[in-house]
Amino acid sequence: MASIFTKIISREIPAEIVYETDNLIAIKDINPKAKTHILIIPKKEIETINDLETEDREVLADLFFAAKKIASDLWISEWYKLQFNVWEKWWQEVFHIHLHLLSNI
Ligand code: AMP
């Protein structure tokens, strides 16, 4: 079954998109835990970090380069953190990997 993020990528569900490439999308978190809370999501549906394969190296690298660009665009390059939640015990709710970019600026 398509994840909620796949439905956002295919525009079945609306979201506030802040950045998009052929391989990923970045959206504002619907329930922000910080003043700036962006989710950077690969278009490839991978359930958790534990499901990454060697061939996904580039997918993962793209997420970090997107985070760097978004932080720069938002002028928060010196004040942000990045986070992956992995599995339910550590609060992963959506089983389609996504990098949280958080800042209190
Ligand atoms: P995680 O707990 O790491 O799986 O994070 C999932 C995040 O997705 C949470 O911070 C939610 O607030 C966010 N979220 C869930 N549904 C949506 C949505 N439709 N649009 C934007 N963010 C969402």
PDB file of N, CA and C and ligand atoms in Angstrom:
ATOM      1  N   MET A   1       0.847  -1.194   0.000  1.00  0.00           N
ATOM      2  CA  MET A   1       0.000   0.000   0.000  1.00  0.00           C
ATOM      3  C   MET A   1       0.886   1.248   0.000  1.00  0.00           C
ATOM      4  N   ALA A   2       0.471   2.221  -0.812  1.00  0.00           N
ATOM      5  CA  ALA A   2       1.274   3.448  -0.901  1.00  0.00           C
ATOM      6  C   ALA A   2       1.267   4.191   0.430  1.00  0.00           C
ATOM      7  N   SER A   3       2.415   4.687   0.811  1.00  0.00           N
ATOM      8  CA  SER A   3       2.492   5.461   2.057  1.00  0.00           C
ATOM      9  C   SER A   3       1.858   6.833   1.838  1.00  0.00           C
ATOM     10  N   ILE A   4       1.584   7.501   2.940  1.00  0.00           N
ATOM     11  CA  ILE A   4       0.994   8.844   2.835  1.00  0.00           C
ATOM     12  C   ILE A   4       1.949   9.774   2.084  1.00  0.00           C
ATOM     13  N   PHE A   5       3.251   9.533   2.216  1.00  0.00           N
ATOM     14  CA  PHE A   5       4.211  10.394   1.520  1.00  0.00           C
ATOM     15  C   PHE A   5       4.204  10.116   0.014  1.00  0.00           C
ATOM     16  N   THR A   6       3.994   8.857  -0.355  1.00  0.00           N
ATOM     17  CA  THR A   6       3.881   8.546  -1.784  1.00  0.00           C
ATOM     18  C   THR A   6       2.652   9.250  -2.359  1.00  0.00           C
ATOM     19  N   LYS A   7       1.592   9.334  -1.565  1.00  0.00           N
ATOM     20  CA  LYS A   7       0.381  10.025  -2.031  1.00  0.00           C
ATOM     21  C   LYS A   7       0.628  11.533  -2.147  1.00  0.00           C
ATOM     22  N   ILE A   8       1.483  12.060  -1.291  1.00  0.00           N
ATOM     23  CA  ILE A   8       1.851  13.483  -1.418  1.00  0.00           C
ATOM     24  C   ILE A   8       2.691  13.681  -2.679  1.00  0.00           C
ATOM     25  N   ILE A   9       3.625  12.775  -2.907  1.00  0.00           N
ATOM     26  CA  ILE A   9       4.490  12.868  -4.094  1.00  0.00           C
ATOM     27  C   ILE A   9       3.650  12.825  -5.374  1.00  0.00           C
ATOM     28  N   SER A  10       2.604  11.977  -5.382  1.00  0.00           N
ATOM     29  CA  SER A  10       1.760  11.857  -6.584  1.00  0.00           C
ATOM     30  C   SER A  10       0.629  12.874  -6.604  1.00  0.00           C
ATOM     31  N   ARG A  11       0.645  13.786  -5.606  1.00  0.00           N
ATOM     32  CA  ARG A  11      -0.346  14.883  -5.526  1.00  0.00           C
ATOM     33  C   ARG A  11      -1.774  14.386  -5.239  1.00  0.00           C
ATOM     34  N   GLU A  12      -1.897  13.162  -4.707  1.00  0.00           N
ATOM     35  CA  GLU A  12      -3.233  12.695  -4.278  1.00  0.00           C
ATOM     36  C   GLU A  12      -3.643  13.384  -2.988  1.00  0.00           C
ATOM     37  N   ILE A  13      -2.633  13.755  -2.177  1.00  0.00           N
ATOM     38  CA  ILE A  13      -2.862  14.443  -0.906  1.00  0.00           C
ATOM     39  C   ILE A  13      -2.065  15.743  -0.961  1.00  0.00           C
ATOM     40  N   PRO A  14      -2.678  16.859  -0.528  1.00  0.00           N
ATOM     41  CA  PRO A  14      -1.935  18.131  -0.598  1.00  0.00           C
ATOM     42  C   PRO A  14      -0.884  18.244   0.500  1.00  0.00           C
ATOM     43  N   ALA A  15       0.119  19.036   0.237  1.00  0.00           N
ATOM     44  CA  ALA A  15       1.148  19.321   1.243  1.00  0.00           C
ATOM     45  C   ALA A  15       1.831  20.605   0.818  1.00  0.00           C
ATOM     46  N   GLU A  16       2.507  21.221   1.782  1.00  0.00           N
ATOM     47  CA  GLU A  16       3.234  22.441   1.460  1.00  0.00           C
ATOM     48  C   GLU A  16       4.649  22.043   1.033  1.00  0.00           C
ATOM     49  N   ILE A  17       4.860  22.033  -0.260  1.00  0.00           N
ATOM     50  CA  ILE A  17       6.137  21.565  -0.817  1.00  0.00           C
ATOM     51  C   ILE A  17       7.135  22.727  -0.816  1.00  0.00           C
ATOM     52  N   VAL A  18       8.312  22.499  -0.249  1.00  0.00           N
ATOM     53  CA  VAL A  18       9.315  23.567  -0.213  1.00  0.00           C
ATOM     54  C   VAL A  18      10.453  23.318  -1.201  1.00  0.00           C
ATOM     55  N   TYR A  19      10.606  22.067  -1.654  1.00  0.00           N
ATOM     56  CA  TYR A  19      11.705  21.751  -2.568  1.00  0.00           C
ATOM     57  C   TYR A  19      11.388  20.403  -3.207  1.00  0.00           C
ATOM     58  N   GLU A  20      11.762  20.260  -4.482  1.00  0.00           N
ATOM     59  CA  GLU A  20      11.510  18.979  -5.145  1.00  0.00           C
ATOM     60  C   GLU A  20      12.542  18.759  -6.235  1.00  0.00           C
ATOM     61  N   THR A  21      12.996  17.526  -6.366  1.00  0.00           N
ATOM     62  CA  THR A  21      13.866  17.135  -7.486  1.00  0.00           C
ATOM     63  C   THR A  21      13.265  15.854  -8.079  1.00  0.00           C
ATOM     64  N   ASP A  22      13.968  15.284  -9.048  1.00  0.00           N
ATOM     65  CA  ASP A  22      13.489  14.029  -9.645  1.00  0.00           C
ATOM     66  C   ASP A  22      13.444  12.916  -8.594  1.00  0.00           C
ATOM     67  N   ASN A  23      14.296  13.027  -7.572  1.00  0.00           N
ATOM     68  CA  ASN A  23      14.472  11.911  -6.630  1.00  0.00           C
ATOM     69  C   ASN A  23      13.865  12.115  -5.254  1.00  0.00           C
ATOM     70  N   LEU A  24      13.498  13.357  -4.916  1.00  0.00           N
ATOM     71  CA  LEU A  24      13.003  13.600  -3.558  1.00  0.00           C
ATOM     72  C   LEU A  24      12.057  14.778  -3.525  1.00  0.00           C
ATOM     73  N   ILE A  25      11.364  14.871  -2.395  1.00  0.00           N
ATOM     74  CA  ILE A  25      10.475  16.008  -2.170  1.00  0.00           C
ATOM     75  C   ILE A  25      10.699  16.473  -0.727  1.00  0.00           C
ATOM     76  N   ALA A  26      10.553  17.771  -0.487  1.00  0.00           N
ATOM     77  CA  ALA A  26      10.647  18.291   0.881  1.00  0.00           C
ATOM     78  C   ALA A  26       9.367  19.066   1.161  1.00  0.00           C
ATOM     79  N   ILE A  27       8.762  18.742   2.302  1.00  0.00           N
ATOM     80  CA  ILE A  27       7.474  19.364   2.657  1.00  0.00           C
ATOM     81  C   ILE A  27       7.525  19.882   4.095  1.00  0.00           C
ATOM     82  N   LYS A  28       6.632  20.823   4.384  1.00  0.00           N
ATOM     83  CA  LYS A  28       6.490  21.265   5.771  1.00  0.00           C
ATOM     84  C   LYS A  28       5.747  20.191   6.554  1.00  0.00           C
ATOM     85  N   ASP A  29       6.235  19.879   7.742  1.00  0.00           N
ATOM     86  CA  ASP A  29       5.557  18.898   8.586  1.00  0.00           C
ATOM     87  C   ASP A  29       4.193  19.463   9.008  1.00  0.00           C
ATOM     88  N   ILE A  30       3.172  18.632   8.918  1.00  0.00           N
ATOM     89  CA  ILE A  30       1.808  19.074   9.214  1.00  0.00           C
ATOM     90  C   ILE A  30       1.621  19.369  10.711  1.00  0.00           C
ATOM     91  N   ASN A  31       2.467  18.775  11.523  1.00  0.00           N
ATOM     92  CA  ASN A  31       2.377  18.940  12.985  1.00  0.00           C
ATOM     93  C   ASN A  31       3.773  19.291  13.516  1.00  0.00           C
ATOM     94  N   PRO A  32       4.213  20.532  13.233  1.00  0.00           N
ATOM     95  CA  PRO A  32       5.623  20.868  13.487  1.00  0.00           C
ATOM     96  C   PRO A  32       6.033  20.784  14.952  1.00  0.00           C
ATOM     97  N   LYS A  33       7.208  20.208  15.177  1.00  0.00           N
ATOM     98  CA  LYS A  33       7.766  20.091  16.525  1.00  0.00           C
ATOM     99  C   LYS A  33       8.804  21.181  16.775  1.00  0.00           C
ATOM    100  N   ALA A  34       8.991  22.067  15.843  1.00  0.00           N
ATOM    101  CA  ALA A  34       9.918  23.185  15.994  1.00  0.00           C
ATOM    102  C   ALA A  34       9.438  24.287  15.057  1.00  0.00           C
ATOM    103  N   LYS A  35      10.014  25.474  15.214  1.00  0.00           N
ATOM    104  CA  LYS A  35       9.555  26.605  14.391  1.00  0.00           C
ATOM    105  C   LYS A  35       9.693  26.257  12.900  1.00  0.00           C
ATOM    106  N   THR A  36      10.811  25.672  12.551  1.00  0.00           N
ATOM    107  CA  THR A  36      10.991  25.143  11.192  1.00  0.00           C
ATOM    108  C   THR A  36      11.028  23.624  11.307  1.00  0.00           C
ATOM    109  N   HIS A  37      10.148  22.949  10.606  1.00  0.00           N
ATOM    110  CA  HIS A  37      10.144  21.484  10.625  1.00  0.00           C
ATOM    111  C   HIS A  37       9.795  21.003   9.216  1.00  0.00           C
ATOM    112  N   ILE A  38      10.818  20.525   8.547  1.00  0.00           N
ATOM    113  CA  ILE A  38      10.670  20.083   7.155  1.00  0.00           C
ATOM    114  C   ILE A  38      11.009  18.601   7.075  1.00  0.00           C
ATOM    115  N   LEU A  39      10.279  17.903   6.247  1.00  0.00           N
ATOM    116  CA  LEU A  39      10.536  16.479   6.016  1.00  0.00           C
ATOM    117  C   LEU A  39      11.106  16.330   4.611  1.00  0.00           C
ATOM    118  N   ILE A  40      12.246  15.678   4.516  1.00  0.00           N
ATOM    119  CA  ILE A  40      12.884  15.455   3.212  1.00  0.00           C
ATOM    120  C   ILE A  40      12.723  13.975   2.899  1.00  0.00           C
ATOM    121  N   ILE A  41      12.027  13.711   1.814  1.00  0.00           N
ATOM    122  CA  ILE A  41      11.503  12.361   1.559  1.00  0.00           C
ATOM    123  C   ILE A  41      11.959  11.861   0.189  1.00  0.00           C
ATOM    124  N   PRO A  42      12.608  10.701   0.126  1.00  0.00           N
ATOM    125  CA  PRO A  42      12.959  10.174  -1.194  1.00  0.00           C
ATOM    126  C   PRO A  42      11.695   9.713  -1.927  1.00  0.00           C
ATOM    127  N   LYS A  43      11.679   9.864  -3.228  1.00  0.00           N
ATOM    128  CA  LYS A  43      10.505   9.377  -3.978  1.00  0.00           C
ATOM    129  C   LYS A  43      10.474   7.844  -3.969  1.00  0.00           C
ATOM    130  N   LYS A  44      11.657   7.249  -3.852  1.00  0.00           N
ATOM    131  CA  LYS A  44      11.695   5.789  -3.729  1.00  0.00           C
ATOM    132  C   LYS A  44      11.142   5.419  -2.353  1.00  0.00           C
ATOM    133  N   GLU A  45      10.191   4.501  -2.341  1.00  0.00           N
ATOM    134  CA  GLU A  45       9.559   4.110  -1.075  1.00  0.00           C
ATOM    135  C   GLU A  45      10.420   3.050  -0.375  1.00  0.00           C
ATOM    136  N   ILE A  46      11.074   3.480   0.704  1.00  0.00           N
ATOM    137  CA  ILE A  46      11.881   2.568   1.531  1.00  0.00           C
ATOM    138  C   ILE A  46      11.289   2.685   2.926  1.00  0.00           C
ATOM    139  N   GLU A  47      10.922   1.570   3.540  1.00  0.00           N
ATOM    140  CA  GLU A  47      10.145   1.658   4.780  1.00  0.00           C
ATOM    141  C   GLU A  47      10.905   2.257   5.956  1.00  0.00           C
ATOM    142  N   THR A  48      12.082   1.741   6.225  1.00  0.00           N
ATOM    143  CA  THR A  48      12.857   2.243   7.374  1.00  0.00           C
ATOM    144  C   THR A  48      14.333   2.285   6.987  1.00  0.00           C
ATOM    145  N   ILE A  49      15.118   2.927   7.809  1.00  0.00           N
ATOM    146  CA  ILE A  49      16.572   2.960   7.568  1.00  0.00           C
ATOM    147  C   ILE A  49      17.129   1.536   7.530  1.00  0.00           C
ATOM    148  N   ASN A  50      16.525   0.638   8.282  1.00  0.00           N
ATOM    149  CA  ASN A  50      16.994  -0.753   8.305  1.00  0.00           C
ATOM    150  C   ASN A  50      16.785  -1.470   6.976  1.00  0.00           C
ATOM    151  N   ASP A  51      15.943  -0.908   6.122  1.00  0.00           N
ATOM    152  CA  ASP A  51      15.666  -1.543   4.826  1.00  0.00           C
ATOM    153  C   ASP A  51      16.545  -1.011   3.708  1.00  0.00           C
ATOM    154  N   LEU A  52      17.460  -0.112   4.035  1.00  0.00           N
ATOM    155  CA  LEU A  52      18.339   0.443   3.000  1.00  0.00           C
ATOM    156  C   LEU A  52      19.213  -0.638   2.394  1.00  0.00           C
ATOM    157  N   GLU A  53      19.404  -0.570   1.092  1.00  0.00           N
ATOM    158  CA  GLU A  53      20.310  -1.473   0.390  1.00  0.00           C
ATOM    159  C   GLU A  53      21.498  -0.641  -0.096  1.00  0.00           C
ATOM    160  N   THR A  54      22.572  -1.320  -0.423  1.00  0.00           N
ATOM    161  CA  THR A  54      23.765  -0.614  -0.901  1.00  0.00           C
ATOM    162  C   THR A  54      23.432   0.289  -2.080  1.00  0.00           C
ATOM    163  N   GLU A  55      22.518  -0.170  -2.931  1.00  0.00           N
ATOM    164  CA  GLU A  55      22.150   0.619  -4.121  1.00  0.00           C
ATOM    165  C   GLU A  55      21.428   1.928  -3.754  1.00  0.00           C
ATOM    166  N   ASP A  56      21.035   2.061  -2.494  1.00  0.00           N
ATOM    167  CA  ASP A  56      20.329   3.273  -2.059  1.00  0.00           C
ATOM    168  C   ASP A  56      21.269   4.376  -1.579  1.00  0.00           C
ATOM    169  N   ARG A  57      22.572   4.148  -1.688  1.00  0.00           N
ATOM    170  CA  ARG A  57      23.547   5.144  -1.238  1.00  0.00           C
ATOM    171  C   ARG A  57      23.228   6.545  -1.752  1.00  0.00           C
ATOM    172  N   GLU A  58      22.943   6.607  -3.057  1.00  0.00           N
ATOM    173  CA  GLU A  58      22.726   7.916  -3.671  1.00  0.00           C
ATOM    174  C   GLU A  58      21.442   8.565  -3.157  1.00  0.00           C
ATOM    175  N   VAL A  59      20.429   7.733  -2.933  1.00  0.00           N
ATOM    176  CA  VAL A  59      19.153   8.233  -2.393  1.00  0.00           C
ATOM    177  C   VAL A  59      19.417   8.932  -1.072  1.00  0.00           C
ATOM    178  N   LEU A  60      20.204   8.263  -0.233  1.00  0.00           N
ATOM    179  CA  LEU A  60      20.500   8.794   1.096  1.00  0.00           C
ATOM    180  C   LEU A  60      21.346  10.058   0.999  1.00  0.00           C
ATOM    181  N   ALA A  61      22.342  10.017   0.144  1.00  0.00           N
ATOM    182  CA  ALA A  61      23.203  11.200  -0.025  1.00  0.00           C
ATOM    183  C   ALA A  61      22.373  12.390  -0.493  1.00  0.00           C
ATOM    184  N   ASP A  62      21.453  12.143  -1.405  1.00  0.00           N
ATOM    185  CA  ASP A  62      20.605  13.230  -1.923  1.00  0.00           C
ATOM    186  C   ASP A  62      19.826  13.906  -0.790  1.00  0.00           C
ATOM    187  N   LEU A  63      19.375  13.116   0.196  1.00  0.00           N
ATOM    188  CA  LEU A  63      18.610  13.694   1.308  1.00  0.00           C
ATOM    189  C   LEU A  63      19.470  14.703   2.076  1.00  0.00           C
ATOM    190  N   PHE A  64      20.717  14.340   2.301  1.00  0.00           N
ATOM    191  CA  PHE A  64      21.599  15.233   3.070  1.00  0.00           C
ATOM    192  C   PHE A  64      21.963  16.489   2.266  1.00  0.00           C
ATOM    193  N   PHE A  65      22.198  16.318   0.965  1.00  0.00           N
ATOM    194  CA  PHE A  65      22.505  17.499   0.158  1.00  0.00           C
ATOM    195  C   PHE A  65      21.283  18.418   0.063  1.00  0.00           C
ATOM    196  N   ALA A  66      20.093  17.822   0.021  1.00  0.00           N
ATOM    197  CA  ALA A  66      18.873  18.641   0.018  1.00  0.00           C
ATOM    198  C   ALA A  66      18.738  19.391   1.339  1.00  0.00           C
ATOM    199  N   ALA A  67      19.059  18.716   2.446  1.00  0.00           N
ATOM    200  CA  ALA A  67      18.984  19.373   3.762  1.00  0.00           C
ATOM    201  C   ALA A  67      19.918  20.572   3.803  1.00  0.00           C
ATOM    202  N   LYS A  68      21.113  20.373   3.294  1.00  0.00           N
ATOM    203  CA  LYS A  68      22.097  21.469   3.272  1.00  0.00           C
ATOM    204  C   LYS A  68      21.570  22.649   2.451  1.00  0.00           C
ATOM    205  N   LYS A  69      20.986  22.355   1.303  1.00  0.00           N
ATOM    206  CA  LYS A  69      20.467  23.425   0.432  1.00  0.00           C
ATOM    207  C   LYS A  69      19.285  24.150   1.088  1.00  0.00           C
ATOM    208  N   ILE A  70      18.378  23.367   1.640  1.00  0.00           N
ATOM    209  CA  ILE A  70      17.184  23.978   2.261  1.00  0.00           C
ATOM    210  C   ILE A  70      17.605  24.850   3.448  1.00  0.00           C
ATOM    211  N   ALA A  71      18.529  24.339   4.262  1.00  0.00           N
ATOM    212  CA  ALA A  71      19.003  25.129   5.413  1.00  0.00           C
ATOM    213  C   ALA A  71      19.636  26.432   4.935  1.00  0.00           C
ATOM    214  N   SER A  72      20.383  26.346   3.858  1.00  0.00           N
ATOM    215  CA  SER A  72      21.013  27.547   3.315  1.00  0.00           C
ATOM    216  C   SER A  72      19.948  28.515   2.793  1.00  0.00           C
ATOM    217  N   ASP A  73      18.986  27.979   2.049  1.00  0.00           N
ATOM    218  CA  ASP A  73      17.917  28.831   1.489  1.00  0.00           C
ATOM    219  C   ASP A  73      17.128  29.532   2.593  1.00  0.00           C
ATOM    220  N   LEU A  74      16.984  28.846   3.733  1.00  0.00           N
ATOM    221  CA  LEU A  74      16.202  29.413   4.851  1.00  0.00           C
ATOM    222  C   LEU A  74      17.071  30.222   5.817  1.00  0.00           C
ATOM    223  N   TRP A  75      18.346  30.335   5.506  1.00  0.00           N
ATOM    224  CA  TRP A  75      19.286  31.104   6.346  1.00  0.00           C
ATOM    225  C   TRP A  75      19.397  30.513   7.759  1.00  0.00           C
ATOM    226  N   ILE A  76      19.347  29.187   7.842  1.00  0.00           N
ATOM    227  CA  ILE A  76      19.480  28.551   9.162  1.00  0.00           C
ATOM    228  C   ILE A  76      20.676  27.591   9.173  1.00  0.00           C
ATOM    229  N   SER A  77      21.617  27.818   8.261  1.00  0.00           N
ATOM    230  CA  SER A  77      22.747  26.887   8.105  1.00  0.00           C
ATOM    231  C   SER A  77      23.524  26.659   9.390  1.00  0.00           C
ATOM    232  N   GLU A  78      23.480  27.604  10.303  1.00  0.00           N
ATOM    233  CA  GLU A  78      24.257  27.438  11.535  1.00  0.00           C
ATOM    234  C   GLU A  78      23.368  27.065  12.721  1.00  0.00           C
ATOM    235  N   TRP A  79      22.126  26.621  12.414  1.00  0.00           N
ATOM    236  CA  TRP A  79      21.230  26.369  13.534  1.00  0.00           C
ATOM    237  C   TRP A  79      20.137  25.368  13.136  1.00  0.00           C
ATOM    238  N   TYR A  80      20.531  24.133  12.946  1.00  0.00           N
ATOM    239  CA  TYR A  80      19.489  23.130  12.651  1.00  0.00           C
ATOM    240  C   TYR A  80      19.986  21.755  13.046  1.00  0.00           C
ATOM    241  N   LYS A  81      19.023  20.827  13.178  1.00  0.00           N
ATOM    242  CA  LYS A  81      19.421  19.438  13.386  1.00  0.00           C
ATOM    243  C   LYS A  81      18.649  18.542  12.427  1.00  0.00           C
ATOM    244  N   LEU A  82      19.235  17.381  12.185  1.00  0.00           N
ATOM    245  CA  LEU A  82      18.653  16.399  11.273  1.00  0.00           C
ATOM    246  C   LEU A  82      18.380  15.125  12.046  1.00  0.00           C
ATOM    247  N   GLN A  83      17.271  14.483  11.732  1.00  0.00           N
ATOM    248  CA  GLN A  83      16.892  13.302  12.532  1.00  0.00           C
ATOM    249  C   GLN A  83      16.136  12.282  11.679  1.00  0.00           C
ATOM    250  N   PHE A  84      16.492  11.024  11.872  1.00  0.00           N
ATOM    251  CA  PHE A  84      15.684   9.915  11.361  1.00  0.00           C
ATOM    252  C   PHE A  84      15.097   9.190  12.566  1.00  0.00           C
ATOM    253  N   ASN A  85      13.825   8.933  12.566  1.00  0.00           N
ATOM    254  CA  ASN A  85      13.251   8.025  13.556  1.00  0.00           C
ATOM    255  C   ASN A  85      13.213   6.637  12.919  1.00  0.00           C
ATOM    256  N   VAL A  86      13.578   5.636  13.703  1.00  0.00           N
ATOM    257  CA  VAL A  86      13.640   4.281  13.150  1.00  0.00           C
ATOM    258  C   VAL A  86      12.813   3.335  14.013  1.00  0.00           C
ATOM    259  N   TRP A  87      11.777   2.887  13.456  1.00  0.00           N
ATOM    260  CA  TRP A  87      10.817   1.961  14.047  1.00  0.00           C
ATOM    261  C   TRP A  87       9.959   2.610  15.131  1.00  0.00           C
ATOM    262  N   GLU A  88       8.861   1.959  15.404  1.00  0.00           N
ATOM    263  CA  GLU A  88       7.823   2.521  16.271  1.00  0.00           C
ATOM    264  C   GLU A  88       8.324   2.833  17.670  1.00  0.00           C
ATOM    265  N   LYS A  89       9.276   2.021  18.138  1.00  0.00           N
ATOM    266  CA  LYS A  89       9.755   2.235  19.511  1.00  0.00           C
ATOM    267  C   LYS A  89      10.470   3.564  19.625  1.00  0.00           C
ATOM    268  N   TRP A  90      10.931   4.078  18.483  1.00  0.00           N
ATOM    269  CA  TRP A  90      11.529   5.410  18.506  1.00  0.00           C
ATOM    270  C   TRP A  90      10.696   6.348  17.639  1.00  0.00           C
ATOM    271  N   TRP A  91       9.396   6.164  17.725  1.00  0.00           N
ATOM    272  CA  TRP A  91       8.407   7.101  17.183  1.00  0.00           C
ATOM    273  C   TRP A  91       8.389   7.241  15.671  1.00  0.00           C
ATOM    274  N   GLN A  92       8.776   6.212  14.931  1.00  0.00           N
ATOM    275  CA  GLN A  92       8.541   6.309  13.486  1.00  0.00           C
ATOM    276  C   GLN A  92       7.071   6.005  13.252  1.00  0.00           C
ATOM    277  N   GLU A  93       6.373   6.985  12.676  1.00  0.00           N
ATOM    278  CA  GLU A  93       4.936   6.830  12.402  1.00  0.00           C
ATOM    279  C   GLU A  93       4.683   6.471  10.952  1.00  0.00           C
ATOM    280  N   VAL A  94       5.458   7.072  10.076  1.00  0.00           N
ATOM    281  CA  VAL A  94       5.245   6.864   8.643  1.00  0.00           C
ATOM    282  C   VAL A  94       6.374   5.983   8.117  1.00  0.00           C
ATOM    283  N   PHE A  95       5.988   4.829   7.573  1.00  0.00           N
ATOM    284  CA  PHE A  95       6.978   3.846   7.139  1.00  0.00           C
ATOM    285  C   PHE A  95       7.369   4.067   5.680  1.00  0.00           C
ATOM    286  N   HIS A  96       7.983   5.208   5.482  1.00  0.00           N
ATOM    287  CA  HIS A  96       8.574   5.632   4.210  1.00  0.00           C
ATOM    288  C   HIS A  96       9.656   6.609   4.666  1.00  0.00           C
ATOM    289  N   ILE A  97      10.913   6.225   4.521  1.00  0.00           N
ATOM    290  CA  ILE A  97      11.951   7.006   5.215  1.00  0.00           C
ATOM    291  C   ILE A  97      11.886   8.488   4.882  1.00  0.00           C
ATOM    292  N   HIS A  98      12.226   9.282   5.883  1.00  0.00           N
ATOM    293  CA  HIS A  98      12.207  10.741   5.749  1.00  0.00           C
ATOM    294  C   HIS A  98      13.162  11.336   6.755  1.00  0.00           C
ATOM    295  N   LEU A  99      13.844  12.357   6.319  1.00  0.00           N
ATOM    296  CA  LEU A  99      14.800  13.062   7.161  1.00  0.00           C
ATOM    297  C   LEU A  99      14.106  14.302   7.719  1.00  0.00           C
ATOM    298  N   HIS A 100      14.056  14.406   9.040  1.00  0.00           N
ATOM    299  CA  HIS A 100      13.487  15.605   9.676  1.00  0.00           C
ATOM    300  C   HIS A 100      14.562  16.685   9.709  1.00  0.00           C
ATOM    301  N   LEU A 101      14.210  17.883   9.267  1.00  0.00           N
ATOM    302  CA  LEU A 101      15.089  19.047   9.413  1.00  0.00           C
ATOM    303  C   LEU A 101      14.372  19.992  10.373  1.00  0.00           C
ATOM    304  N   LEU A 102      15.004  20.240  11.517  1.00  0.00           N
ATOM    305  CA  LEU A 102      14.356  21.025  12.575  1.00  0.00           C
ATOM    306  C   LEU A 102      15.225  22.210  12.967  1.00  0.00           C
ATOM    307  N   SER A 103      14.555  23.337  13.220  1.00  0.00           N
ATOM    308  CA  SER A 103      15.270  24.503  13.713  1.00  0.00           C
ATOM    309  C   SER A 103      14.332  25.366  14.537  1.00  0.00           C
ATOM    310  N   ASN A 104      14.867  26.000  15.534  1.00  0.00           N
ATOM    311  CA  ASN A 104      14.032  26.919  16.303  1.00  0.00           C
ATOM    312  C   ASN A 104      14.161  28.346  15.807  1.00  0.00           C
ATOM    313  N   ILE A 105      14.730  28.465  14.631  1.00  0.00           N
ATOM    314  CA  ILE A 105      14.840  29.799  14.011  1.00  0.00           C
ATOM    315  C   ILE A 105      13.820  29.896  12.896  1.00  0.00           C
TER     316      ILE A 105
HETATM  317  P1  AMP B   1       8.005   9.967  11.994  1.00  0.00           P
HETATM  318  O1  AMP B   1       7.439   9.919  13.375  1.00  0.00           O
HETATM  319  O2  AMP B   1       9.510  10.087  11.965  1.00  0.00           O
HETATM  320  O3  AMP B   1       7.496   8.834  11.129  1.00  0.00           O
HETATM  321  O4  AMP B   1       7.493  11.327  11.385  1.00  0.00           O
HETATM  322  C1  AMP B   1       6.335  11.426  10.601  1.00  0.00           C
HETATM  323  C2  AMP B   1       6.056  12.890  10.475  1.00  0.00           C
HETATM  324  O5  AMP B   1       5.154  13.074   9.401  1.00  0.00           O
HETATM  325  C3  AMP B   1       5.386  13.484  11.719  1.00  0.00           C
HETATM  326  O6  AMP B   1       6.187  14.553  12.227  1.00  0.00           O
HETATM  327  C4  AMP B   1       4.036  13.973  11.197  1.00  0.00           C
HETATM  328  O7  AMP B   1       3.627  15.179  11.792  1.00  0.00           O
HETATM  329  C5  AMP B   1       4.292  14.127   9.713  1.00  0.00           C
HETATM  330  N1  AMP B   1       3.131  13.989   8.835  1.00  0.00           N
HETATM  331  C6  AMP B   1       2.206  12.998   8.862  1.00  0.00           C
HETATM  332  N2  AMP B   1       1.301  13.193   7.885  1.00  0.00           N
HETATM  333  C7  AMP B   1       1.679  14.331   7.225  1.00  0.00           C
HETATM  334  C8  AMP B   1       1.150  15.053   6.123  1.00  0.00           C
HETATM  335  N3  AMP B   1       0.032  14.659   5.482  1.00  0.00           N
HETATM  336  N4  AMP B   1       1.795  16.173   5.713  1.00  0.00           N
HETATM  337  C9  AMP B   1       2.918  16.582   6.351  1.00  0.00           C
HETATM  338  N5  AMP B   1       3.466  15.942   7.388  1.00  0.00           N
HETATM  339  C10 AMP B   1       2.856  14.828   7.834  1.00  0.00           C
END
